[in-house]
Amino acid sequence: MSATFKPKIIRRLTLFFLSALFSVAASLMLVSCNEQSQNNTSEINPSEIKTQVLRMGYQQAGDLVRITKVLEKRLEPLGIKVEWAQFAQGPQLMEAMNVGKIDLGSVGETPPIFAQAAGAKIVYVAGRRRTEGSGKGSAIAVPPDSPIKSVKDIKGQQVVFQKASASHFFILRALEEVGLKPDDIKVLSIPNVEASSAFLEGKIPVWVTGDPHLARAEKLGKVRILRTAEGLDSPGGYYIGGKQFAIDNPGLLRIVIEEIDKIDRWAEANPQEAIKLIAPFQKLPPDVMELVVSRRSYGLRAISPDLIEEQQRVADYFHKNGVIPKAVNIKEATLTSEQYAAITPPSISQK
């Protein structure tokens, strides 16, 4: 055998064995993925599911969970269909839940308090994680050339925001900070999606709003911010569910919470990729979406006694200021500790 022939044989044998190794590795990865997928979809005991349709509500600002279809991918093997309904803001979403049109949705701290005061049978399912800088995406705003220079100057002015939304708590706390009372302003309740154009045209003197409407106005140079919601003593937003739905479907909720948290944390770690996904649905310029994504809070946290206590403080604040007619007991809109243990994945933050 020639000296030049031996290396050729060795090279061929090496390539053969490497190819075989890659094939085995690929097969093992495929088996692993299949097993993981099977494990994912076998976490629910059939007795824990009492619905074939999950009805999700989302707000006009958009929803990455809906866009990426992570719930559909996870639930389809279980025979569960996901339906989505869009709402202008949190109060409208809560009203739909109250009349049984949706099962689950994300809102700020204020809408569920008003819904509970109105007798809605709802339950706090999970809290939204508060991160450093939370509140930058909400603001009390005026046109750039407005004579109003501070929050204190809005006394006697017409202030536009959606009543019973997170903006409601924001404006009351901001007024209190500067020694003003709720009666010191003239409130006009309009959803952000309707108020946005009017504000950009200079028809609204004071606007309490949030992203993406705020970011759009900022990028257009049509807004001056008096105060953001940074530092506001708010517990943040929540995923709220119909109470009976949550009681009947603990396994389903556990999977839903897990998937929402996973895609949220992915977006937090991959903001540019998240922007590319969201922008086509928002129909907003990339620079606006970049600003929106940069100041969003991502990820969920478990419902805990401390979080409920924080939410109770907000409810008491509304009652003290005469905004809601009767005291609201937040604990009446919660599950038992055992039920929360059943719907809360271990991966969810406890803080």
Steps between C-alpha positions, in 0.01 A plus 500: 500500500643839404582768752260742331213256507497449879410864587209486252362193675547663839324818383207301360469296817516818709228666294289185521523483879442875541192478278372209705563687823313808372208280394485337843522841672223640280284196573557539873411871483182421307402233753576744782287772341215256440519378857505858627200584283317197630591595856375853437163384375454225757525730801124543508278237645192478274284554808663843538364624167138593467519701180600444139538874434720754680363851442777757540451875519770747401523877481547728203869538586559148371604170650819306427335181627238526226750596230734209566215249544682330787171401662363349181816292452488369854126438527414363156628148586260505794204580276462852639434788262607858580274792407609865530292814555643853484396785734581870509621487862476310826150615606349373175683169541369463855145572390523222240624261767218605730241397242677172422650580160866433588683281750836671552669832429773742607415837657651761732442517874184714475249324267451188719424718802222680316376169358486344845319807635241443226451139610710319239599143588869525423823370646863614501695232310853644480672832548721681253861536608607852592848588377730799541358791307143367504263785427705672229241399243218696669485877538302813568556689176426838344564646152855638455387864498260469795526765774464217754844440649435257787239263640395770742405721203231258381262629770176602331602339172321230302694177540434214260547134593304176512318473832558174690828446312850507649513870402228565758718395793798676345330840472355484852840424651666770291243756614551400863876545463455869420221568748207485257175306532299303241244781486773744395495369142228447238505138393404387152507122460617391154693183406857562385435366153238775449681778686831455320410681175325782686806559716735501200275764342530716813139453610576352843667722762609222739520131418576207731610221270744219437687312229480456209301825475746689719803372308341599168432854624856527633657390170280751313614778733138570593521456878660642812498275806413645839551180693544132420362225723851411619517461876124473531398261778316265268520120526493485121278303265337159521361215302137477609271204440136414539476346845315182406724452197809517721353256752399252229823508294808506727719286273415710195577823686833359615606441139370841387686685777817309421485581128423869559794533737734316261422722201519811716845409626610417147390849389686657790820320395444558125347848461596549134344169399188589699476835320514326161212274605278770650552787255295356208201449729529841668542679165742740666850609388789291636635791707166532679487127568859506625403763757192301605691174543788671685275606787264209532506266798528132416429180686246392758502462878293280723198629689615526861363647824737795460379571147137479607577741783647743247189472283276547804677829569406621150137394548486678837644811337222512242238454769655764724487748212137419423580357157333166573180498708587216736805333649643212300654195665768376258516161675151426369653499150776253584540124506611285791873439555449143377330622183780749433754223548314300234503778237841658568804338330815482715681712241285805579660766718376511857592871532 
